[in-house]
Coordinates of C-alpha atoms in Angstrom, one line a residue:
F1004 CA -94.3 70.1 -50.5
I1005 CA -96.4 73.0 -50.9
G1006 CA -99.4 72.4 -49.2
A1007 CA -103.1 72.5 -50.3
H1008 CA -104.0 76.5 -50.4
F1009 CA -103.4 75.7 -54.1
M1010 CA -106.8 74.9 -53.9
S1011 CA -109.0 76.4 -57.6
G1012 CA -107.8 77.9 -60.9
F1013 CA -105.6 76.0 -63.1
V1014 CA -101.5 78.0 -64.1
V1015 CA -101.2 78.2 -68.5
C1016 CA -96.8 78.1 -69.0
L1017 CA -96.7 79.8 -72.1
G1018 CA -93.7 79.5 -74.5
E1019 CA -90.6 77.0 -75.7
T1020 CA -90.5 73.5 -75.9
L1021 CA -87.0 72.1 -77.1
F1022 CA -85.0 69.2 -75.8
D1023 CA -81.9 70.0 -74.3
S1024 CA -78.7 68.4 -75.2
T1025 CA -76.5 67.9 -72.6
P1026 CA -73.6 65.9 -72.2
A1027 CA -75.3 63.2 -69.8
G1028 CA -78.4 62.7 -72.9
I1029 CA -81.1 64.6 -74.3
F1030 CA -83.8 65.8 -72.4
L1031 CA -87.3 67.7 -72.5
G1032 CA -86.7 71.4 -71.8
G1033 CA -87.3 74.7 -72.4
A1034 CA -88.0 77.0 -69.4
P1035 CA -91.7 77.6 -69.9
G1036 CA -92.1 74.0 -70.0
N1037 CA -90.2 73.1 -66.7
V1038 CA -92.5 75.4 -64.5
A1039 CA -95.3 73.3 -66.0
V1040 CA -93.4 70.7 -65.5
H1041 CA -92.9 71.2 -61.1
L1042 CA -96.0 73.1 -61.4
S1043 CA -98.1 69.9 -62.2
Q1044 CA -95.3 68.0 -59.8
L1045 CA -96.2 70.5 -56.8
G1046 CA -100.2 69.4 -57.1
A1047 CA -101.0 72.3 -59.0
K1048 CA -103.4 72.3 -62.5
V1049 CA -101.3 73.7 -65.4
E1050 CA -101.9 74.0 -69.3
F1051 CA -99.3 74.6 -71.2
A1052 CA -99.1 76.7 -74.7
S1053 CA -97.1 76.5 -77.2
R1054 CA -95.6 74.5 -80.6
V1055 CA -93.9 71.4 -81.6
G1056 CA -93.1 70.3 -85.2
D1057 CA -94.8 67.7 -87.0
D1058 CA -91.9 65.5 -85.3
L1059 CA -90.5 62.2 -83.6
L1060 CA -89.4 65.2 -80.9
G1061 CA -92.9 67.1 -81.1
R1062 CA -95.0 63.7 -80.9
E1063 CA -92.5 62.6 -78.0
A1064 CA -92.8 66.1 -76.4
R1065 CA -96.3 66.1 -75.9
R1066 CA -96.3 62.0 -74.7
R1067 CA -93.6 63.2 -71.6
L1068 CA -95.6 66.9 -71.1
S1069 CA -98.5 64.7 -70.6
S1070 CA -97.1 61.9 -68.2
Y1071 CA -96.2 64.6 -66.1
G1072 CA -99.9 65.6 -65.8
V1073 CA -99.8 68.5 -67.7
G1074 CA -102.4 69.6 -69.7
V1075 CA -101.4 69.8 -73.8
S1076 CA -104.4 71.1 -75.3
L1077 CA -102.8 74.1 -76.3
L1078 CA -99.6 72.4 -77.6
Q1079 CA -99.8 73.4 -80.8
S1080 CA -98.3 70.9 -83.7
E1081 CA -97.4 72.4 -87.3
T1082 CA -98.8 70.5 -90.1
T1083 CA -96.5 71.0 -93.3
P1084 CA -93.7 69.4 -94.3
P1085 CA -89.6 70.9 -92.7
R1086 CA -88.4 73.7 -95.0
S1087 CA -85.3 72.8 -96.0
G1088 CA -82.0 75.1 -96.7
G1089 CA -82.1 79.4 -95.2
G1090 CA -84.5 82.1 -95.7
G1091 CA -85.7 84.1 -93.2
G1092 CA -84.9 84.7 -89.1
A1093 CA -86.8 83.0 -86.1
G1094 CA -90.5 82.8 -87.1
D1095 CA -90.4 84.7 -90.0
G1096 CA -92.4 81.9 -92.4
P1097 CA -95.1 79.6 -92.8
G1098 CA -95.5 76.7 -90.8
G1099 CA -93.5 73.7 -91.0
C1100 CA -90.8 74.5 -87.8
E1101 CA -88.8 71.4 -86.3
T1102 CA -89.3 71.4 -82.3
G1103 CA -86.5 73.2 -80.8
F1104 CA -83.4 72.0 -80.1
V1105 CA -81.1 73.0 -78.0
L1106 CA -77.0 72.5 -77.5
C1107 CA -76.4 72.6 -73.8
E1108 CA -73.2 73.2 -72.8
I1109 CA -72.2 72.6 -69.1
A1110 CA -68.7 74.0 -67.7
P1111 CA -67.2 72.3 -64.2
N1112 CA -69.2 74.3 -62.2
G1113 CA -72.2 73.0 -63.5
D1114 CA -73.8 76.2 -65.3
A1115 CA -75.2 76.4 -68.8
T1116 CA -74.6 77.9 -72.0
Y1117 CA -77.0 77.5 -75.2
T1118 CA -77.2 77.2 -78.5
F1119 CA -80.5 77.2 -80.1
N1120 CA -82.0 75.8 -83.2
E1121 CA -83.8 78.2 -85.5
P1122 CA -86.4 78.3 -86.3
A1123 CA -87.9 76.2 -84.6
A1124 CA -91.8 75.6 -83.8
W1125 CA -92.0 77.5 -80.9
D1126 CA -91.4 80.6 -82.6
V1127 CA -94.7 80.1 -84.8
L1128 CA -97.5 79.9 -82.0
A1129 CA -100.6 80.8 -82.6
A1130 CA -103.0 83.7 -80.9
E1131 CA -105.8 80.3 -80.9
P1132 CA -109.4 81.5 -79.6
A1133 CA -109.0 78.7 -77.1
L1134 CA -105.4 79.8 -76.0
L1135 CA -106.8 83.4 -75.6
S1136 CA -110.0 81.9 -73.6
A1137 CA -107.6 80.2 -71.5
V1138 CA -105.2 83.0 -70.9
A1139 CA -108.4 84.9 -69.9
A1140 CA -109.6 82.2 -67.3
A1141 CA -106.0 81.2 -65.4
R1142 CA -105.4 82.2 -62.3
C1143 CA -102.5 83.4 -64.1
V1144 CA -99.9 82.9 -66.4
V1145 CA -95.9 82.1 -67.1
H1146 CA -94.0 83.3 -69.7
G1147 CA -90.1 83.8 -70.4
S1148 CA -88.3 86.8 -72.4
L1149 CA -86.9 84.4 -74.7
A1150 CA -90.0 83.9 -76.5
L1151 CA -89.9 87.6 -77.5
R1152 CA -87.7 86.4 -79.8
A1153 CA -89.5 85.8 -83.6
P1154 CA -92.2 88.1 -84.6
V1155 CA -95.2 85.5 -84.7
T1156 CA -94.3 84.2 -81.4
R1157 CA -94.4 88.0 -80.1
S1158 CA -97.5 89.1 -81.2
T1159 CA -99.4 86.0 -79.9
L1160 CA -97.4 87.5 -76.5
V1161 CA -98.7 91.5 -76.9
S1162 CA -102.2 89.1 -77.3
V1163 CA -101.4 87.4 -74.5
V1164 CA -100.5 90.2 -71.9
G1165 CA -103.6 92.0 -72.3
A1166 CA -105.6 89.0 -71.7
A1167 CA -104.3 87.8 -68.6
K1168 CA -105.2 88.5 -65.1
R1169 CA -102.1 87.8 -63.3
R1170 CA -98.7 87.4 -65.7
V1171 CA -94.9 85.7 -64.1
F1172 CA -92.6 87.1 -66.4
D1173 CA -89.7 84.9 -66.3
V1174 CA -86.5 86.7 -67.7
N1175 CA -83.4 84.9 -70.0
L1176 CA -81.1 86.3 -70.9
R1177 CA -79.7 84.3 -73.9
P1178 CA -77.9 86.2 -76.5
P1179 CA -78.3 87.0 -79.3
H1180 CA -81.6 86.8 -78.1
V1181 CA -82.8 89.3 -77.3
D1182 CA -85.4 91.7 -78.3
E1183 CA -84.8 94.7 -75.9
P1184 CA -88.1 97.2 -76.6
A1185 CA -90.1 93.8 -76.2
I1186 CA -88.4 92.6 -72.8
A1187 CA -89.3 95.9 -71.7
S1188 CA -92.8 96.2 -72.6
A1189 CA -93.5 92.8 -71.1
A1190 CA -91.6 93.6 -67.8
A1191 CA -94.5 96.7 -67.8
G1192 CA -97.1 94.8 -66.0
A1193 CA -96.5 92.0 -65.0
W1194 CA -97.4 91.0 -61.2
L1195 CA -94.3 88.4 -60.7
I1196 CA -90.2 89.5 -61.9
K1197 CA -87.6 86.8 -61.3
L1198 CA -84.5 87.4 -62.7
N1199 CA -80.9 86.8 -61.8
D1200 CA -78.4 89.2 -60.0
D1201 CA -76.6 89.1 -64.1
E1202 CA -80.2 90.5 -66.1
L1203 CA -81.1 92.8 -62.7
P1204 CA -78.8 95.7 -63.9
E1205 CA -79.6 94.6 -67.3
L1206 CA -83.3 94.2 -67.3
A1207 CA -83.7 98.2 -65.0
R1208 CA -81.6 99.9 -67.8
M1209 CA -84.0 98.2 -70.9
L1210 CA -86.3 100.6 -68.4
G1211 CA -84.3 104.2 -68.1
L1212 CA -83.5 102.7 -64.3
E1213 CA -80.6 103.0 -62.5
A1214 CA -78.6 99.8 -62.8
G1215 CA -76.5 98.8 -59.4
A1216 CA -73.2 96.8 -59.5
V1217 CA -74.0 92.7 -59.2
G1218 CA -73.8 91.0 -55.7
D1219 CA -74.3 94.6 -53.8
D1220 CA -77.7 93.6 -51.7
A1221 CA -78.3 97.4 -51.0
A1222 CA -77.9 98.0 -54.8
E1223 CA -80.5 95.0 -55.8
R1224 CA -83.1 96.0 -53.1
A1225 CA -82.6 99.3 -54.6
S1226 CA -83.0 98.0 -57.8
A1227 CA -85.9 95.6 -56.8
A1228 CA -87.6 97.9 -55.6
Q1229 CA -87.0 100.7 -58.2
L1230 CA -88.1 97.8 -61.0
A1231 CA -91.8 97.2 -58.7
T1232 CA -92.7 100.6 -58.8
A1233 CA -92.0 101.5 -62.5
T1234 CA -93.4 97.9 -63.6
G1235 CA -96.2 97.2 -61.5
A1236 CA -94.7 94.0 -60.3
A1237 CA -96.4 92.8 -57.0
A1238 CA -93.2 91.1 -55.9
V1239 CA -89.5 91.1 -57.5
C1240 CA -87.3 87.8 -57.4
V1241 CA -83.7 88.1 -57.9
T1242 CA -82.3 84.3 -58.2
R1243 CA -78.5 84.3 -56.6
G1244 CA -77.7 81.1 -58.4
A1245 CA -75.7 79.5 -55.5
K1246 CA -75.9 81.9 -53.1
G1247 CA -79.4 81.5 -53.7
A1248 CA -82.1 84.6 -53.6
A1249 CA -83.4 87.8 -52.7
L1250 CA -87.3 89.0 -52.7
W1251 CA -89.0 92.6 -52.7
V1252 CA -92.8 91.8 -52.1
A1253 CA -93.9 95.5 -52.9
G1254 CA -96.2 97.6 -50.3
G1255 CA -96.7 101.1 -51.9
E1256 CA -95.5 104.4 -52.5
G1257 CA -92.3 102.5 -53.3
E1258 CA -92.1 100.9 -49.4
G1259 CA -91.5 96.9 -49.5
E1260 CA -90.3 94.1 -47.9
W1261 CA -87.0 92.5 -48.9
S1262 CA -86.6 88.7 -47.8
Q1263 CA -83.3 86.8 -48.0
H1264 CA -82.4 83.1 -48.5
S1265 CA -78.7 81.8 -49.0
G1266 CA -79.7 78.4 -50.5
F1267 CA -78.9 74.7 -49.9
A1268 CA -75.4 74.6 -52.7
A1269 CA -73.3 73.1 -49.3
A1270 CA -76.0 70.2 -49.4
V1271 CA -76.7 68.8 -52.8
D1272 CA -73.3 67.9 -55.4
A1273 CA -74.3 70.0 -58.3
R1274 CA -74.5 68.6 -61.5
D1275 CA -76.2 70.7 -64.2
T1276 CA -78.5 73.7 -63.4
I1277 CA -80.3 73.6 -65.6
G1278 CA -84.0 73.8 -64.7
A1279 CA -82.9 74.0 -60.9
G1280 CA -84.2 78.1 -61.8
D1281 CA -87.5 77.2 -62.9
S1282 CA -88.5 74.6 -60.6
F1283 CA -87.7 77.4 -58.1
L1284 CA -89.9 79.5 -60.0
A1285 CA -92.9 77.0 -60.0
S1286 CA -92.0 76.8 -55.8
L1287 CA -92.5 80.3 -55.9
I1288 CA -95.6 80.9 -57.8
L1289 CA -97.4 78.8 -55.6
S1290 CA -96.5 80.2 -52.5
L1291 CA -97.2 83.8 -53.8
L1292 CA -100.4 83.4 -55.2
P1293 CA -102.9 84.6 -53.4
D1294 CA -106.7 83.0 -52.6
E1295 CA -108.7 85.9 -53.9
P1296 CA -108.5 85.3 -57.7
A1297 CA -108.8 89.6 -58.1
S1298 CA -106.6 90.3 -55.5
P1299 CA -103.5 92.5 -57.2
G1300 CA -101.2 91.6 -54.6
V1301 CA -99.5 88.1 -52.7
R1302 CA -101.1 86.0 -49.9
H1303 CA -101.6 87.8 -46.7
E1304 CA -100.4 85.5 -45.0
L1305 CA -97.2 84.8 -47.6
D1306 CA -94.0 84.6 -44.9
A1307 CA -91.4 85.3 -47.5
T1308 CA -88.5 83.9 -46.1
D1309 CA -90.0 80.2 -45.7
A1310 CA -91.2 80.6 -50.2
L1311 CA -87.5 81.4 -50.3
A1312 CA -86.0 78.3 -48.8
R1313 CA -88.6 76.4 -50.2
A1314 CA -87.8 77.0 -53.6
C1315 CA -84.3 77.5 -53.1
A1316 CA -83.8 73.3 -51.1
I1317 CA -86.7 72.0 -55.1
G1318 CA -83.9 74.2 -56.8
A1319 CA -81.3 72.1 -55.6
F1320 CA -82.5 69.7 -55.5
V1321 CA -82.9 69.7 -59.7
A1322 CA -79.1 70.6 -59.7
S1323 CA -78.3 68.0 -58.3
M1324 CA -79.9 65.6 -60.9
P1325 CA -79.9 65.2 -64.1
G1326 CA -81.9 66.9 -67.1
A1327 CA -84.4 70.0 -66.0
T1328 CA -87.6 68.1 -65.2
P1329 CA -86.8 65.1 -62.5
K1330 CA -89.3 63.5 -60.6
H1331 CA -89.6 64.9 -57.3
D1332 CA -88.0 63.5 -54.4
A1333 CA -90.1 64.9 -51.7
D1334 CA -88.2 63.7 -48.5
A1335 CA -84.6 64.0 -50.1
I1336 CA -85.9 68.1 -51.2
E1337 CA -86.8 68.3 -46.7
R1338 CA -83.4 66.8 -46.0
I1339 CA -82.0 69.8 -47.9
R1340 CA -84.6 72.4 -46.5
A1341 CA -83.8 70.9 -42.6
F1342 CA -79.8 70.9 -44.5
A1343 CA -77.2 73.2 -41.5
P1344 CA -74.0 73.8 -42.3

């Protein structure tokens, strides 16, 4: 679906491993893991770095990720029994945390709200030498903002920021798990920042930038351009749910190109939106990654509108299926992309 330009190297996705409990069932989830699964299905070589409990869900997560072709050599495991009772916040204590689990409430329009267990094993991801070596060797590293909620994993992410050649920062603001200083720090130096239209003004505010009105195209364009300039990002992607997405590709000195796609919501019957944005991001990453390992920008021959169309089509397909990581149906995705209202 993406093409054969992704020829060498690998991607490291890093962050939370959890299971989503939805009305339709219990599915493997967590944004970085979802991105890893979709990258693998699109033909990329992927390693997933996270931590799971010494429990049935942890072993099942490892099995399912492996079944999708995702490398799990960086998936750490807790080795001590789970702690009982209270005490401490997320990721404050020693080992013994259980695999992540989240209760997902699905609204009639398919949107989801989340309640996370804490502490969870992914809150104590350790900066092991193997992880840092893999990060330094990877074509890019993908991580989100949710993993910044706990001190141990947050410290590991700080190490990752210093070691990675190229980083994708996937903003997922899930109150109360929002550490604003850590999020602002993680945005600095990212190669690609992806966030939704509600999160754009929030991140702008965290960085001391002017926050434009949600839903105003001119304001979103201006905010995306300012965000790219402030952080040094090569690209900023703003997703708009059923209304598609927009992409700012920086050109230097505050200049750049703003591309948009209205999405394919009319082409599918959305069942739930969990994982749709993650599949979108996986597709976009492969479209933007330059062939030159040392290049700080995006692919020279990039067709941004086409990249958005591909990503929106995959996102729409996932939204029409149960769970965050359904098996890709290339024919169904192409039919969605060819849809003309």
